[in-house]
Amino acid sequence: MALNDKQRPLPSAELVEDLEPRFEPSSELLAWARSTFIGDDAPLHNPEHGHLLDASIGILWTNVEHAKNGRRIVGQCELGTPRAMGKWAKARAEQQITEWFGEVPDFILTFHAHYAGQVDDASFCALVEHELYHAAQDVDAFGMPKFRQNGLPAFVIRGHDVEEFVGVVRRYGSEATGVQRMVDAANARPEVARADIAHACGTCHLKVV
């Protein structure tokens, strides 16, 4: 596979250079992400994002530095509806989100502008897909996709496929610890391109299902 021929959108120079904390919605980056990974005819189409075809997604650039547990965070995926807030705080947050996107979307993806402006295409694609993988459709007790009463998918934030200690895998093996698929994927040739994905994801530090 080849990367999308269309040059990926970049944050504005004004945002990158601004010393004041800023968040800037990007319909261009959303359109690029859909046309690169989600659409049926996307050059890097990933069927695992199929539930996002009709999902409402908002994307933000930010110049705000963020770190957690000593690691720099350059991307994050959240559910669009604010949670764990008082009534007024939630209303204020929803007003701001609506001013950005025209609605409260199903998911909000945020990317660090400085990182995006410096990283290569493959690494940026890896970051965007990492966040898209967090934007998941919920499943029932039998592993079947869940839907809301209006027939649309029920969305959640998804955790990683693999959560295991290296020592446990070393002692008991990849099959016993349920990580064989990850080992097989790691040993195979990359489907898209080799990328540096040493970045940190803010979503990974949030409570996920």
XYZ file of N, CA and C in Angstrom:
627
model
N 0.838 -1.196 0.000
C 0.000 0.000 0.000
C 0.872 1.245 0.000
N 0.329 2.337 -0.539
C 1.043 3.612 -0.542
C 0.281 4.610 0.297
N 1.008 5.575 0.818
C 0.359 6.619 1.578
C -0.527 7.443 0.661
N -1.505 8.122 1.245
C -2.419 8.952 0.480
C -1.643 9.964 -0.347
N -1.956 10.029 -1.664
C -1.258 10.962 -2.533
C -1.517 12.409 -2.123
N -2.669 12.657 -1.545
C -2.988 14.001 -1.103
C -2.164 14.332 0.140
N -1.467 15.452 0.074
C -0.609 15.839 1.190
C -1.432 16.004 2.458
N -0.933 15.472 3.546
C -1.687 15.543 4.790
C -1.756 16.989 5.282
N -2.884 17.377 5.879
C -3.010 18.739 6.403
C -2.040 18.967 7.564
N -1.578 20.182 7.684
C -0.689 20.567 8.772
C -1.331 21.690 9.579
N -0.992 21.801 10.845
C -1.512 22.912 11.647
C -0.985 24.237 11.124
N -1.711 25.292 11.398
C -1.288 26.609 10.935
C -0.031 27.059 11.662
N 0.777 27.856 10.979
C 1.992 28.396 11.597
C 1.642 29.277 12.784
N 0.504 29.974 12.682
C 0.085 30.844 13.786
C -0.159 30.046 15.057
N -0.783 28.872 14.906
C -1.053 28.038 16.077
C 0.250 27.511 16.670
N 1.138 27.034 15.806
C 2.398 26.475 16.279
C 3.231 27.510 17.016
N 3.236 28.738 16.496
C 4.097 29.789 17.050
C 3.463 30.545 18.203
N 2.147 30.418 18.373
C 1.448 31.158 19.424
C 1.919 30.691 20.796
N 2.225 31.623 21.666
C 2.667 31.287 23.020
C 1.495 31.068 23.967
N 0.304 31.482 23.552
C -0.886 31.282 24.372
C -1.515 29.924 24.058
N -2.065 29.233 25.063
C -2.707 27.928 24.823
C -3.875 28.070 23.853
N -3.900 27.221 22.846
C -4.955 27.304 21.824
C -5.378 25.917 21.362
N -6.654 25.824 21.009
C -7.205 24.644 20.352
C -7.893 25.130 19.077
N -7.657 24.412 17.978
C -8.151 24.857 16.682
C -8.783 23.689 15.943
N -10.107 23.744 15.662
C -10.744 22.642 14.932
C -10.206 22.547 13.517
N -10.141 21.330 12.982
C -9.609 21.118 11.639
C -10.513 20.189 10.846
N -11.376 20.777 10.036
C -12.207 19.969 9.139
C -11.350 19.342 8.046
N -10.225 19.995 7.700
C -9.329 19.459 6.676
C -8.691 18.152 7.132
N -8.244 18.107 8.390
C -7.626 16.888 8.903
C -8.655 15.768 9.013
N -9.880 16.100 9.392
C -10.934 15.091 9.464
C -11.218 14.523 8.072
N -11.332 15.401 7.080
C -11.587 14.940 5.714
C -10.450 14.048 5.224
N -9.210 14.419 5.560
C -8.054 13.612 5.159
C -8.081 12.245 5.847
N -8.394 12.216 7.139
C -8.443 10.954 7.872
C -9.515 10.031 7.290
N -10.680 10.598 6.976
C -11.749 9.781 6.390
C -11.337 9.251 5.015
N -10.748 10.120 4.196
C -10.401 9.709 2.836
C -9.164 8.820 2.806
N -8.400 8.778 3.884
C -7.182 7.978 3.927
C -7.406 6.612 4.563
N -8.216 6.556 5.653
C -8.347 5.315 6.419
C -9.756 4.726 6.469
N -10.794 5.585 6.424
C -12.146 5.127 6.752
C -12.984 4.817 5.523
N -12.924 5.661 4.513
C -13.740 5.478 3.321
C -13.473 4.154 2.623
N -14.503 3.620 1.976
C -14.371 2.318 1.305
C -13.298 2.337 0.222
N -13.085 3.506 -0.404
C -12.094 3.610 -1.470
C -10.814 4.286 -0.997
N -10.612 4.354 0.323
C -9.428 5.011 0.881
C -8.169 4.235 0.521
N -7.074 4.923 0.198
C -5.844 4.220 -0.180
C -5.276 3.355 0.934
N -5.501 3.749 2.185
C -5.068 2.932 3.327
C -6.292 2.422 4.085
N -7.326 2.065 3.323
C -8.591 1.632 3.925
C -8.364 0.534 4.960
N -9.001 0.715 6.117
C -8.923 -0.272 7.189
C -10.352 -0.654 7.566
N -10.781 -1.872 7.241
C -12.164 -2.268 7.534
C -12.507 -2.254 9.013
N -11.498 -2.253 9.875
C -11.762 -2.201 11.310
C -12.289 -0.842 11.747
N -12.238 0.147 10.861
C -12.821 1.458 11.154
C -14.199 1.616 10.515
N -14.787 0.517 10.029
C -16.051 0.597 9.306
C -17.170 1.238 10.099
N -17.172 1.054 11.423
C -18.228 1.628 12.257
C -18.150 3.152 12.318
N -17.048 3.728 11.818
C -16.876 5.183 11.855
C -17.368 5.865 10.586
N -17.838 5.085 9.620
C -18.315 5.689 8.370
C -19.390 6.733 8.633
N -20.311 6.432 9.523
C -21.411 7.353 9.817
C -21.257 8.024 11.174
N -20.109 7.849 11.807
C -19.891 8.479 13.108
C -19.590 9.960 12.934
N -19.977 10.732 13.919
C -19.644 12.155 13.943
C -18.326 12.316 14.694
N -17.332 12.913 14.020
C -16.005 13.053 14.600
C -15.569 14.509 14.508
N -14.991 15.016 15.579
C -14.385 16.337 15.571
C -12.896 16.201 15.824
N -12.097 16.985 15.118
C -10.647 16.927 15.295
C -10.115 18.306 15.653
N -9.212 18.328 16.623
C -8.586 19.566 17.084
C -7.074 19.488 16.958
N -6.466 20.607 16.551
C -5.037 20.819 16.761
C -4.873 21.574 18.071
N -3.772 21.359 18.763
C -3.476 22.156 19.945
C -1.982 22.402 20.038
N -1.636 23.536 20.638
C -0.221 23.834 20.911
C 0.115 23.616 22.379
N -0.847 23.073 23.125
C -0.668 22.871 24.559
C 0.190 21.635 24.816
N 1.288 21.813 25.529
C 2.139 20.675 25.884
C 1.445 19.831 26.954
N 1.568 18.520 26.827
C 0.891 17.609 27.754
C 1.806 16.411 28.000
N 1.881 16.003 29.235
C 2.701 14.838 29.581
C 2.021 14.073 30.702
N 2.291 12.774 30.748
C 1.728 11.910 31.784
C 2.755 10.844 32.125
N 3.031 10.686 33.402
C 3.999 9.684 33.858
C 5.337 9.825 33.139
N 5.724 11.073 32.892
C 7.012 11.340 32.280
C 7.057 11.173 30.783
N 5.919 10.919 30.152
C 5.884 10.726 28.699
C 5.072 11.842 28.053
N 5.608 12.352 26.959
C 4.926 13.392 26.208
C 3.708 12.799 25.505
N 2.599 13.518 25.530
C 1.372 13.081 24.888
C 1.133 13.939 23.653
N 0.909 13.285 22.515
C 0.738 14.017 21.267
C -0.575 13.682 20.573
N -1.393 12.808 21.137
C -2.679 12.481 20.551
C -3.630 11.956 21.602
N -4.923 12.193 21.378
C -5.914 11.708 22.337
C -7.268 11.579 21.652
N -8.010 10.539 22.025
C -9.370 10.327 21.554
C -10.304 10.303 22.752
N -11.396 11.056 22.669
C -12.378 11.124 23.759
C -13.781 11.008 23.176
N -14.707 10.556 23.976
C -16.114 10.660 23.608
C -16.486 12.136 23.575
N -17.351 12.509 22.644
C -17.666 13.925 22.468
C -18.428 14.547 23.612
N -19.318 13.772 24.234
C -20.131 14.308 25.323
C -19.300 14.415 26.591
N -19.168 15.617 27.159
C -18.377 15.772 28.396
C -18.957 14.932 29.515
N -18.066 14.391 30.351
C -18.496 13.533 31.445
C -17.863 13.977 32.750
N -18.406 13.452 33.855
C -17.866 13.714 35.197
C -17.757 15.209 35.462
N -18.829 15.946 35.140
C -18.856 17.389 35.370
C -20.153 17.769 36.052
N -20.118 18.911 36.734
C -21.348 19.485 37.239
C -22.199 19.987 36.086
N -23.454 20.310 36.345
C -24.385 20.673 35.279
C -23.920 21.897 34.507
N -23.476 22.940 35.214
C -23.033 24.147 34.523
C -21.731 23.913 33.772
N -20.795 23.203 34.407
C -19.521 22.928 33.747
C -19.747 22.117 32.470
N -20.657 21.155 32.534
C -20.959 20.343 31.353
C -21.596 21.196 30.266
N -22.506 22.084 30.666
C -23.163 22.955 29.693
C -22.153 23.883 29.024
N -21.204 24.411 29.800
C -20.166 25.277 29.231
C -19.322 24.497 28.223
N -18.936 23.279 28.602
C -18.109 22.460 27.718
C -18.863 22.118 26.435
N -20.140 21.762 26.544
C -20.924 21.433 25.360
C -21.088 22.646 24.455
N -21.232 23.846 25.052
C -21.329 25.065 24.252
C -20.047 25.281 23.445
N -18.887 25.101 24.090
C -17.610 25.277 23.401
C -17.448 24.259 22.279
N -17.796 22.996 22.560
C -17.676 21.942 21.557
C -18.581 22.233 20.361
N -19.796 22.686 20.631
C -20.736 23.004 19.553
C -20.233 24.180 18.727
N -19.606 25.163 19.358
C -19.041 26.294 18.621
C -17.909 25.835 17.707
N -17.169 24.820 18.122
C -16.087 24.293 17.296
C -16.614 23.502 16.104
N -17.563 22.583 16.375
C -17.941 21.581 15.377
C -19.382 21.693 14.863
N -20.180 22.593 15.423
C -21.567 22.705 15.007
C -22.484 21.705 15.674
N -21.931 20.816 16.484
C -22.675 19.789 17.206
C -21.739 19.180 18.247
N -22.276 18.329 19.101
C -21.444 17.531 19.995
C -21.191 16.206 19.286
N -19.990 15.975 18.765
C -19.729 14.766 17.971
C -19.651 13.516 18.839
N -19.637 12.370 18.185
C -19.479 11.097 18.903
C -18.088 11.001 19.516
N -17.078 11.458 18.780
C -15.690 11.403 19.247
C -14.988 12.723 18.954
N -14.034 13.068 19.820
C -13.149 14.204 19.580
C -11.716 13.689 19.622
N -10.984 13.932 18.538
C -9.570 13.574 18.462
C -8.748 14.853 18.533
N -7.721 14.842 19.368
C -6.856 16.010 19.527
C -5.425 15.612 19.215
N -4.740 16.453 18.421
C -3.364 16.174 18.026
C -2.474 17.379 18.317
N -1.250 17.075 18.761
C -0.313 18.137 19.120
C 0.296 18.729 17.856
N 0.155 20.036 17.699
C 0.557 20.700 16.463
C 2.059 20.627 16.220
N 2.871 20.817 17.265
C 4.315 20.807 17.086
C 4.793 19.438 16.601
N 4.267 18.378 17.176
C 4.647 17.024 16.766
C 4.249 16.781 15.321
N 3.015 17.136 14.984
C 2.500 16.867 13.646
C 3.296 17.591 12.577
N 3.812 18.761 12.907
C 4.555 19.528 11.930
C 5.957 19.010 11.678
N 6.459 18.118 12.529
C 7.843 17.662 12.423
C 7.970 16.189 12.028
N 6.941 15.382 12.286
C 7.049 13.943 12.115
C 6.841 13.543 10.648
N 7.378 12.386 10.251
C 7.211 11.918 8.877
C 5.805 11.373 8.651
N 5.457 11.159 7.370
C 4.098 10.736 7.008
C 3.694 9.427 7.678
N 4.572 8.429 7.646
C 4.220 7.122 8.200
C 3.939 7.212 9.693
N 4.753 7.972 10.413
C 4.564 8.096 11.855
C 3.278 8.858 12.176
N 2.964 9.858 11.349
C 1.722 10.588 11.581
C 0.520 9.698 11.290
N 0.598 8.904 10.219
C -0.488 7.960 9.929
C -0.680 6.988 11.095
N 0.417 6.527 11.667
C 0.331 5.600 12.800
C -0.352 6.258 13.980
N -0.036 7.529 14.220
C -0.667 8.246 15.330
C -2.163 8.398 15.107
N -2.553 8.845 13.903
C -3.974 9.048 13.622
C -4.735 7.725 13.728
N -4.175 6.649 13.173
C -4.866 5.363 13.271
C -4.935 4.856 14.699
N -3.912 5.130 15.498
C -3.941 4.746 16.905
C -5.167 5.361 17.578
N -5.395 6.654 17.325
C -6.537 7.317 17.956
C -7.850 6.804 17.375
N -7.883 6.520 16.071
C -9.102 5.977 15.468
C -9.446 4.611 16.054
N -8.445 3.824 16.387
C -8.703 2.520 17.004
C -9.348 2.672 18.383
N -9.048 3.760 19.073
C -9.696 3.996 20.371
C -11.180 4.318 20.193
N -11.549 4.851 19.019
C -12.935 5.237 18.743
C -13.697 3.998 18.303
N -14.295 3.298 19.246
C -14.820 1.959 18.972
C -16.333 1.881 19.113
N -16.882 0.815 18.535
C -18.276 0.469 18.750
C -18.356 -0.512 19.905
N -19.276 -0.270 20.814
C -19.427 -1.135 21.976
C -19.931 -2.514 21.549
N -19.679 -3.508 22.378
C -20.147 -4.869 22.106
C -20.904 -5.396 23.315
N -21.766 -6.389 23.072
C -22.530 -6.971 24.167
C -21.751 -8.116 24.807
N -22.399 -8.831 25.714
C -21.732 -9.908 26.444
C -21.272 -11.040 25.536
N -21.831 -11.113 24.327
C -21.466 -12.170 23.388
C -20.491 -11.673 22.317
N -20.013 -10.436 22.488
C -19.066 -9.875 21.542
C -19.687 -9.325 20.277
N -21.011 -9.172 20.259
C -21.696 -8.633 19.089
C -21.814 -7.108 19.201
N -21.725 -6.396 18.064
C -21.810 -4.926 18.096
C -23.124 -4.448 18.710
N -23.042 -3.416 19.528
C -24.224 -2.847 20.162
C -24.691 -1.607 19.400
N -26.013 -1.395 19.426
C -26.595 -0.246 18.740
C -27.524 0.496 19.704
N -27.699 1.784 19.425
C -28.629 2.584 20.205
C -30.043 2.394 19.674
N -31.029 2.966 20.381
C -32.423 2.794 19.982
C -32.704 3.376 18.603
N -31.910 4.379 18.194
C -32.116 4.979 16.874
C -31.431 4.196 15.760
N -30.829 3.056 16.119
C -30.205 2.206 15.123
C -28.753 2.516 14.843
N -28.240 3.603 15.394
C -26.840 3.965 15.191
C -25.951 3.211 16.181
N -24.682 3.031 15.852
C -23.791 2.307 16.756
C -23.684 2.966 18.127
N -23.527 2.135 19.155
C -23.240 2.626 20.506
C -21.722 2.711 20.637
N -21.209 3.904 20.880
C -19.769 4.118 20.858
C -19.157 4.119 22.251
N -17.902 3.683 22.319
C -17.129 3.678 23.557
C -15.678 3.990 23.208
N -14.874 4.220 24.238
C -13.438 4.325 24.078
C -12.843 2.947 24.330
N -12.099 2.465 23.373
C -11.546 1.117 23.426
C -10.123 1.137 23.974
N -9.815 0.154 24.812
C -8.458 -0.011 25.301
C -7.612 -0.768 24.299
N -6.372 -1.018 24.640
C -5.466 -1.723 23.742
C -5.803 -3.210 23.647
N -5.410 -3.811 22.529
C -5.611 -5.243 22.355
C -4.755 -6.049 23.318
N -3.594 -5.508 23.671
C -2.640 -6.238 24.506
C -2.342 -5.445 25.765
N -2.588 -6.035 26.907
C -2.230 -5.446 28.195
C -1.595 -6.569 29.015
N -0.282 -6.701 28.953
C 0.390 -7.805 29.620
C 1.809 -7.419 29.993
N 2.356 -8.055 31.012
C 3.733 -7.817 31.426
C 4.693 -8.643 30.579
N 5.807 -8.033 30.215
C 6.815 -8.739 29.433
C 7.276 -10.002 30.157
N 7.451 -9.898 31.483
C 7.918 -11.046 32.256
C 6.964 -12.215 32.223
N 5.654 -11.939 32.216
C 4.662 -13.013 32.160
C 4.734 -13.712 30.811
N 4.863 -12.916 29.731
C 4.979 -13.515 28.399
C 6.257 -14.344 28.302
N 7.347 -13.835 28.869
C 8.618 -14.554 28.819
C 8.526 -15.886 29.549
N 7.801 -15.920 30.670
C 7.735 -17.118 31.487
C 6.715 -18.132 30.958
N 5.592 -17.643 30.398
C 4.506 -18.554 30.047
C 4.194 -18.613 28.550
N 4.807 -17.745 27.763
C 4.629 -17.805 26.322
C 3.524 -16.911 25.805
N 3.590 -16.623 24.512
C 2.641 -15.698 23.893
C 1.242 -16.294 23.751
N 1.143 -17.594 23.514
C -0.180 -18.200 23.354
C -0.919 -18.253 24.685
N -0.221 -18.629 25.752
C -0.856 -18.742 27.061
C -1.336 -17.395 27.567
N -0.670 -16.321 27.172
C -1.025 -14.999 27.672
C -1.879 -14.212 26.683
N -2.259 -14.850 25.577
C -3.196 -14.223 24.646
C -2.623 -13.119 23.786
N -1.315 -13.136 23.563
C -0.714 -12.075 22.756
C -0.094 -12.617 21.471
N -0.436 -13.840 21.098
C 0.169 -14.435 19.913
C -0.140 -13.633 18.656
N -1.361 -13.112 18.541
C -1.718 -12.334 17.355
C -0.847 -11.090 17.250
N -0.534 -10.473 18.387
C 0.326 -9.300 18.365
C 1.749 -9.692 17.955
N 2.219 -10.847 18.447
C 3.553 -11.326 18.074
C 3.617 -11.600 16.577
N 2.577 -12.253 16.051
C 2.543 -12.546 14.622
C 2.536 -11.263 13.804
N 1.763 -10.270 14.259
C 1.703 -8.994 13.539
C 3.044 -8.286 13.574
N 3.733 -8.383 14.724
C 5.032 -7.730 14.851
C 6.080 -8.377 13.953
N 5.972 -9.685 13.754
C 6.947 -10.401 12.942
C 6.686 -10.276 11.444
N 5.481 -9.847 11.084
C 5.144 -9.702 9.673
C 5.648 -8.359 9.145
N 5.743 -8.272 7.835
C 6.137 -7.016 7.200
C 5.025 -5.984 7.381
N 5.353 -4.730 7.695
C 4.312 -3.713 7.866
C 3.451 -3.573 6.624
N 2.130 -3.471 6.793
C 1.231 -3.345 5.651
C 1.367 -1.989 4.973
N 1.671 -0.951 5.750
C 1.729 0.408 5.214
C 3.166 0.875 5.088
N 3.826 1.083 6.205
C 5.206 1.575 6.196
C 5.761 1.468 7.590
N 7.076 1.447 7.682
C 7.706 1.471 8.992
C 7.557 2.870 9.573
N 7.232 2.922 10.845
C 6.984 4.226 11.450
C 7.548 4.270 12.854
N 7.900 5.473 13.270
C 8.341 5.693 14.639
C 7.116 6.038 15.461
N 6.664 5.124 16.308
C 5.468 5.378 17.108
C 5.831 5.380 18.589
N 6.908 6.069 18.895
C 7.342 6.177 20.277
C 6.584 7.281 21.001
N 5.579 7.841 20.337
C 4.782 8.891 20.974
C 3.901 8.287 22.066
N 3.335 9.140 22.875
C 2.400 8.692 23.903
C 0.994 9.150 23.535
N 0.017 8.376 23.936
C -1.388 8.671 23.635
C -2.100 9.045 24.923
N -2.748 10.202 24.921
C -3.465 10.642 26.114
C -4.634 9.748 26.458
N -5.273 9.159 25.442
C -6.399 8.266 25.685
C -5.993 7.090 26.558
N -4.750 6.625 26.367
C -4.280 5.448 27.084
C -4.191 5.703 28.587
N -4.207 6.961 28.990
C -4.137 7.282 30.410
C -5.518 7.556 30.994
N -6.553 7.480 30.129
C -7.921 7.675 30.595
C -8.531 6.320 30.933
N -9.685 6.326 31.565
C -10.388 5.084 31.880
C -11.018 4.561 30.616
N -10.667 3.345 30.183
C -11.202 2.769 28.963
C -11.866 1.443 29.297
N -12.661 0.932 28.328
C -13.369 -0.328 28.540
C -12.522 -1.474 28.027
